[in-house]
Amino acid sequence: MKTLIKKVDAEFPENSLTIFETAAKIINSGGLVAFPTETVYGLGANALDSNAVKKIYAAKGRPSDNPLIVHISDISELYPIVSYISDKALKLIDAFWPGPLTLIFNKTDIIPYETSGGLNTVAIRFPSNKTAQLLIKQAAVPIAAPSANSSGKPSPTRASHVEFDLNGKIDMIIDGGGSKFGLESTIIDVSSEIPCILRPGSITKKMIEDVIGNVEIDSAVIKENTMPKAPGMKYKHYSPLANVTIVSGDIENTVKKINSLAFKSVSKNINTAIIATTQTENQYKYGTILVAGDRNKPETIAKNLFKILRKCDYLNIKEVYSESFDSDGIETAIMNRLKKAAGNNIIYV
Ligand code: AMP
Ligand code: MG
């Protein structure tokens, strides 16, 4: 299959209407279109067409019990696909949609089990990215879209990442520039009485609690070796080909430990990289230094993390040592992804 790749202006995608007409035709005839969102790039299919949705799992190599997020472009599109919306859900919708928050509801029969991974609930998101909104509007169907990477790889935050993983396997890629947030959406289950965060993201627990009061957080997000409630969270994920080790502790001891580990690794002629921050980059002496961002602006680290993990593969890195980000804002989401990339390989100093 030849993959059509088309660029649109992220600010003014409406100037490329013919591209959206082509993409909508592909979606409506059961094909796959990768498109930008504010979180990461998604791989879209008609969420109501079970055959189209099956193609997503095949292209990504995704396990069939891992449900997809359904994307809508207007709140009115929610009512036909979910059976009940609680008051707390309405408040969250009001506060955070369109934006990087996914809500889990009980589904209606028009959502096929292929989309919900066999569950009676369905995950829904209304993205704020203009290109994503325009595609959904033009296709006039809800679009099921997981991250547009090969299963297990870091999520794509630019069109070139999607091309690297899926060229020749999908019908089209819409290139709308780099992702604004760079981490997948926060997922919160609002299908039962007490809302529960299943995946941390850029919308933090504190931001949610400011709107609806106390919420739970799935213990698997924090504790190792616990079965997560979001089926997809149990899979090894986000991994570069290299061995990843996180070093956790105060900054001074972290830098010392990483320098010592990197020295040993480089001495054995192992291609080594360090994931550093603007605060520490000048203190490292060995290997390739990759700056994730500024500790005082953790959203910069969120935005760059997947790009850096992918860069390790492109540079043929075999050993990665990363600093740790231990704070309870967006750092919870950063650490959740980093720990998965490291297979929970952490050294405490
Ligand atoms: P991705 O779109 O690749 O970010 O993956 C979607 C994530 O949402 C996976 O971790 C899924 O397990 C999770 N998810 C989707 N639908 C549901 C659902 N109905 N219940 C729980 N988790 C879900
Ligand atoms: Mg994914």
Coordinates of C-alpha atoms and ligand atoms in Angstrom, one line a residue:
M1 CA 0.0 0.0 0.0
K2 CA 1.3 3.5 -0.8
T3 CA 0.8 5.9 2.1
L4 CA -0.3 9.4 1.0
I5 CA 1.5 12.1 3.1
K6 CA 0.0 15.6 3.1
K7 CA 1.0 18.7 5.0
V8 CA -1.4 21.2 6.4
D9 CA -0.9 24.5 8.3
A10 CA -1.4 23.8 12.0
E11 CA -2.9 27.3 12.5
F12 CA -5.1 27.4 9.4
P13 CA -5.9 23.8 8.4
E14 CA -9.1 25.1 6.8
N15 CA -6.9 26.4 3.9
S16 CA -6.3 22.8 2.8
L17 CA -9.9 21.6 2.4
T18 CA -9.2 19.2 -0.4
I19 CA -6.8 17.3 1.8
F20 CA -9.6 16.9 4.4
E21 CA -12.0 15.8 1.7
T22 CA -9.5 13.1 0.6
A23 CA -8.9 12.0 4.2
A24 CA -12.7 11.9 5.0
K25 CA -13.3 9.7 1.9
I26 CA -10.7 7.2 3.2
I27 CA -12.3 7.2 6.7
N28 CA -15.8 6.7 5.2
S29 CA -14.7 3.8 3.0
G30 CA -13.1 2.0 5.9
G31 CA -9.5 3.1 5.6
L32 CA -6.9 4.4 8.0
V33 CA -5.7 8.1 8.4
A34 CA -3.0 9.2 10.9
F35 CA -3.6 12.8 12.1
P36 CA -2.1 15.2 14.6
T37 CA -3.8 15.9 18.0
E38 CA -2.5 18.2 20.8
T39 CA -1.3 15.1 22.7
V40 CA 0.3 12.8 20.2
Y41 CA -0.5 11.6 16.6
G42 CA -3.5 9.3 16.3
L43 CA -4.2 6.5 13.9
G44 CA -7.9 7.0 12.9
A45 CA -10.7 4.8 11.6
N46 CA -14.5 5.1 11.6
A47 CA -15.3 4.1 15.2
L48 CA -18.6 2.6 14.2
D49 CA -17.2 0.3 11.5
S50 CA -15.8 -2.9 13.1
N51 CA -13.9 -3.9 9.9
A52 CA -12.1 -0.5 9.7
V53 CA -11.2 -0.7 13.4
K54 CA -9.7 -4.1 13.0
K55 CA -7.3 -2.6 10.5
I56 CA -5.9 -0.3 13.3
Y57 CA -5.0 -3.3 15.4
A58 CA -3.3 -5.0 12.4
A59 CA -1.3 -1.9 11.3
K60 CA 0.0 -1.3 14.9
G61 CA 0.4 -4.9 15.9
R62 CA -1.8 -3.9 18.9
P63 CA -3.3 -6.6 21.1
S64 CA -7.1 -6.8 20.5
D65 CA -8.0 -6.5 24.2
N66 CA -6.5 -3.0 24.2
P67 CA -9.5 -0.6 23.6
L68 CA -9.3 2.5 21.5
I69 CA -10.2 6.1 22.3
V70 CA -13.1 7.5 20.2
H71 CA -12.6 11.1 19.1
I72 CA -15.5 13.6 18.5
S73 CA -15.6 17.2 17.3
D74 CA -18.7 18.5 19.2
I75 CA -20.3 17.6 22.5
S76 CA -23.6 16.7 20.7
E77 CA -21.7 13.7 19.2
L78 CA -21.4 12.2 22.6
Y79 CA -25.1 11.4 23.2
P80 CA -25.6 8.7 20.6
I81 CA -22.6 6.7 21.8
V82 CA -22.8 6.8 25.6
S83 CA -25.7 5.6 27.7
Y84 CA -25.2 7.8 30.8
I85 CA -23.4 11.0 31.7
S86 CA -22.9 11.8 35.4
D87 CA -22.9 15.3 36.8
K88 CA -19.2 15.0 37.6
A89 CA -18.6 14.0 34.0
L90 CA -20.5 17.0 32.8
K91 CA -18.4 19.3 35.0
L92 CA -15.2 17.8 33.6
I93 CA -16.4 18.2 30.0
D94 CA -17.2 21.8 30.8
A95 CA -13.8 22.4 32.3
F96 CA -11.5 20.5 30.0
W97 CA -13.1 19.8 26.6
P98 CA -11.9 20.3 24.0
G99 CA -8.5 19.2 25.3
P100 CA -6.2 16.4 26.5
L101 CA -8.7 14.6 28.8
T102 CA -10.3 11.2 27.9
L103 CA -13.5 10.1 29.8
I104 CA -14.7 6.6 30.1
F105 CA -18.5 6.0 29.9
N106 CA -20.9 3.1 29.5
K107 CA -21.3 2.6 25.8
T108 CA -24.4 2.2 23.6
D109 CA -24.8 -0.6 21.1
I110 CA -23.6 1.5 18.1
I111 CA -20.0 1.3 19.4
P112 CA -18.8 -2.1 18.3
Y113 CA -16.8 -4.3 20.7
E114 CA -13.8 -4.1 18.3
T115 CA -13.6 -0.4 19.3
S116 CA -14.1 -1.0 23.0
G117 CA -11.8 -4.0 23.2
G118 CA -14.7 -6.2 24.3
L119 CA -15.7 -3.9 27.2
N120 CA -19.1 -2.3 27.8
T121 CA -17.5 1.0 28.4
V122 CA -16.0 3.3 25.8
A123 CA -13.2 6.0 26.1
I124 CA -14.1 9.4 24.5
R125 CA -12.1 12.5 23.8
F126 CA -12.9 15.9 22.1
P127 CA -9.4 17.1 20.9
S128 CA -8.6 20.8 20.8
N129 CA -6.2 20.4 17.8
K130 CA -7.8 22.2 14.8
T131 CA -6.7 19.6 12.2
A132 CA -8.1 16.7 14.3
Q133 CA -11.4 18.6 14.7
L134 CA -11.7 19.3 10.9
L135 CA -11.0 15.7 10.0
I136 CA -13.7 14.4 12.3
K137 CA -16.2 17.1 11.1
Q138 CA -15.5 16.3 7.4
A139 CA -15.8 12.5 8.0
A140 CA -19.0 13.1 10.0
V141 CA -18.4 10.0 12.1
P142 CA -16.6 9.5 15.5
I143 CA -13.0 8.5 14.8
A144 CA -11.4 5.7 16.9
A145 CA -7.7 6.5 17.2
P146 CA -5.0 5.1 19.4
S147 CA -1.5 6.6 19.1
A148 CA -0.1 6.2 15.6
N149 CA 3.0 4.2 16.5
S150 CA 3.9 0.5 16.2
S151 CA 2.7 -1.2 19.4
G152 CA 5.4 -0.9 22.1
K153 CA 7.3 2.0 20.5
P154 CA 7.2 5.6 21.9
S155 CA 4.1 7.5 20.8
P156 CA 4.6 9.7 17.8
T157 CA 4.8 13.5 18.3
R158 CA 5.4 14.4 14.7
A159 CA 4.5 13.0 11.3
S160 CA 8.0 11.7 10.6
H161 CA 7.6 9.4 13.6
V162 CA 4.4 8.0 12.1
E163 CA 6.0 7.6 8.7
F164 CA 9.0 5.7 10.3
D165 CA 6.6 3.1 12.0
L166 CA 3.7 2.8 9.6
N167 CA 4.7 3.9 6.1
G168 CA 3.1 1.4 3.6
K169 CA 0.7 0.0 6.2
I170 CA -1.9 2.9 6.3
D171 CA -3.7 4.9 3.7
M172 CA -2.7 8.5 4.7
I173 CA -0.8 10.7 7.1
I174 CA -1.8 14.3 7.7
D175 CA 1.3 16.2 8.7
G176 CA 0.2 19.1 11.0
G177 CA 3.5 19.8 12.8
G178 CA 4.7 18.8 16.3
S179 CA 2.4 17.9 19.1
K180 CA 1.7 20.6 21.7
F181 CA 1.7 18.4 24.8
G182 CA 3.7 15.4 23.7
L183 CA 2.2 12.9 26.2
E184 CA -1.1 10.9 25.7
S185 CA -4.3 12.3 27.3
T186 CA -5.2 11.9 31.0
I187 CA -7.8 9.1 31.2
I188 CA -10.5 9.2 33.9
D189 CA -13.2 6.6 34.4
V190 CA -16.5 8.4 35.1
S191 CA -18.7 5.3 34.5
S192 CA -19.0 4.5 38.2
E193 CA -19.7 6.7 41.3
I194 CA -16.2 7.6 42.3
P195 CA -14.1 8.8 39.3
C196 CA -10.8 7.1 38.9
I197 CA -7.7 8.3 37.0
L198 CA -6.5 5.3 34.9
R199 CA -3.6 7.1 33.1
P200 CA -1.9 10.4 34.2
G201 CA -1.4 13.1 31.6
S202 CA -1.1 16.8 31.2
I203 CA -4.3 17.4 33.0
T204 CA -3.2 16.6 36.6
K205 CA -5.1 15.0 39.5
K206 CA -5.0 18.5 41.2
M207 CA -6.6 20.2 38.2
I208 CA -9.4 17.5 38.2
E209 CA -10.0 17.7 41.9
D210 CA -10.3 21.5 41.7
V211 CA -13.4 20.8 39.5
I212 CA -15.1 17.7 41.0
G213 CA -13.4 17.1 44.4
N214 CA -11.7 13.9 45.4
V215 CA -10.9 11.3 42.8
E216 CA -9.0 8.0 43.0
I217 CA -5.9 7.2 41.0
D218 CA -5.5 3.6 39.8
S219 CA -2.9 2.1 42.1
A220 CA -1.1 0.5 39.1
V221 CA -0.1 4.0 38.0
I222 CA 2.1 4.4 41.0
K223 CA 2.8 0.9 42.3
E224 CA 4.9 -1.6 40.3
N225 CA 3.6 -5.1 39.5
T226 CA -0.1 -4.1 40.0
M227 CA -2.7 -5.0 37.3
P228 CA -3.9 -1.7 35.8
K229 CA -7.6 -0.9 35.1
A230 CA -6.9 0.5 31.6
P231 CA -6.0 -2.7 29.6
G232 CA -3.4 -0.9 27.5
M233 CA -1.4 0.2 30.6
K234 CA -0.3 -3.4 31.3
Y235 CA 1.8 -3.6 28.1
K236 CA 5.5 -2.8 27.8
H237 CA 5.5 0.5 26.1
Y238 CA 7.4 3.5 24.9
S239 CA 10.6 1.6 24.7
P240 CA 13.6 2.4 22.6
L241 CA 15.8 -0.6 21.6
A242 CA 18.3 0.4 24.2
N243 CA 18.4 -0.7 27.9
V244 CA 17.0 2.2 29.9
T245 CA 18.0 2.9 33.6
I246 CA 16.4 5.6 35.7
V247 CA 18.5 7.1 38.5
S248 CA 16.4 8.5 41.3
G249 CA 17.5 10.7 44.2
D250 CA 18.7 14.3 44.8
I251 CA 20.2 16.0 41.8
E252 CA 23.8 16.0 43.0
N253 CA 23.9 12.3 43.8
T254 CA 22.0 11.5 40.6
V255 CA 24.6 13.3 38.4
K256 CA 27.4 11.5 40.2
K257 CA 25.8 8.1 39.7
I258 CA 25.0 8.7 36.1
N259 CA 28.5 9.9 35.4
S260 CA 29.9 6.8 36.9
L261 CA 27.5 4.5 35.1
A262 CA 28.1 6.3 31.8
F263 CA 31.9 6.2 32.2
K264 CA 31.8 2.4 32.7
S265 CA 29.5 1.9 29.7
V266 CA 31.5 4.1 27.4
S267 CA 34.7 2.4 28.5
K268 CA 33.3 -0.8 27.2
N269 CA 32.6 0.9 23.8
I270 CA 28.8 0.7 24.4
N271 CA 26.9 3.5 22.6
T272 CA 25.5 5.4 25.6
A273 CA 23.1 8.3 26.0
I274 CA 22.1 10.4 29.1
I275 CA 18.6 12.0 29.5
A276 CA 19.5 15.3 31.2
T277 CA 17.8 18.7 31.8
T278 CA 18.9 22.2 31.2
Q279 CA 19.9 22.4 34.9
T280 CA 22.4 19.5 34.6
E281 CA 23.5 19.1 30.9
N282 CA 26.9 20.7 31.5
Q283 CA 27.7 18.4 34.4
Y284 CA 27.8 15.2 32.3
K285 CA 31.0 14.1 30.8
Y286 CA 30.4 10.8 28.9
G287 CA 28.1 9.6 26.1
T288 CA 25.6 11.5 24.1
I289 CA 23.7 14.1 26.2
L290 CA 20.0 14.5 25.3
V291 CA 18.3 17.4 27.0
A292 CA 14.7 16.6 27.8
G293 CA 13.8 20.1 29.0
D294 CA 13.8 22.5 31.9
R295 CA 13.0 21.1 35.4
N296 CA 11.2 24.4 36.2
K297 CA 9.0 24.0 33.2
P298 CA 8.1 20.3 33.3
E299 CA 5.7 20.7 30.3
T300 CA 8.9 21.1 28.2
I301 CA 10.1 17.6 29.4
A302 CA 6.6 16.1 28.6
K303 CA 6.7 17.6 25.1
N304 CA 10.2 16.2 24.3
L305 CA 10.3 12.8 26.1
F306 CA 9.0 10.6 23.2
K307 CA 11.1 12.5 20.6
I308 CA 14.2 11.8 22.7
L309 CA 13.4 8.1 23.3
R310 CA 12.9 7.8 19.5
K311 CA 16.2 9.6 18.9
C312 CA 18.0 6.9 20.9
D313 CA 16.9 4.4 18.3
Y314 CA 17.9 6.6 15.4
L315 CA 21.4 7.1 17.0
N316 CA 21.7 3.3 17.6
I317 CA 22.1 3.9 21.4
K318 CA 22.4 0.7 23.4
E319 CA 22.4 2.0 27.0
V320 CA 20.4 5.0 28.3
Y321 CA 20.7 6.6 31.8
S322 CA 17.9 9.0 32.7
E323 CA 17.3 11.5 35.5
S324 CA 14.1 11.1 37.5
F325 CA 11.2 13.5 37.8
D326 CA 9.6 13.1 41.3
S327 CA 6.9 15.6 41.8
D328 CA 3.1 15.3 41.7
G329 CA 2.2 17.6 38.9
I330 CA 2.7 16.6 35.2
E331 CA 5.8 14.8 36.5
T332 CA 3.5 11.9 37.5
A333 CA 2.7 11.4 33.8
I334 CA 6.4 11.8 32.7
M335 CA 7.6 9.2 35.3
N336 CA 4.7 6.8 34.3
R337 CA 6.0 6.8 30.7
L338 CA 9.6 6.8 31.6
K339 CA 9.2 3.8 34.0
K340 CA 7.5 1.9 31.2
A341 CA 10.3 2.7 28.8
A342 CA 12.8 1.4 31.5
G343 CA 10.7 -1.7 32.3
N344 CA 10.8 -0.3 35.9
N345 CA 14.6 -0.5 36.0
I346 CA 15.4 2.2 38.7
I347 CA 18.5 2.8 40.8
Y348 CA 17.8 4.8 44.0
V349 CA 20.7 7.0 45.2
Ligands
AMP1 P1 -3.8 5.0 23.2 O1 -4.9 5.5 22.4 O2 -2.8 4.2 22.4 O3 -3.2 6.0 24.0 O4 -4.4 3.9 24.1 C1 -5.7 4.1 24.7 C2 -5.6 3.8 26.2 O5 -7.0 4.0 26.7 C3 -5.2 2.4 26.5 O6 -4.4 2.4 27.7 C4 -6.5 1.7 26.8 O7 -6.4 0.6 27.7 C5 -7.3 2.9 27.5 N1 -8.8 2.6 27.3 C6 -9.5 2.8 26.2 N2 -10.8 2.5 26.4 C7 -10.9 2.1 27.7 C8 -12.0 1.6 28.5 N3 -13.2 1.5 28.0 N4 -11.7 1.3 29.8 C9 -10.4 1.4 30.3 N5 -9.4 1.8 29.6 C10 -9.6 2.2 28.3
MG2 MG -0.6 4.1 22.6

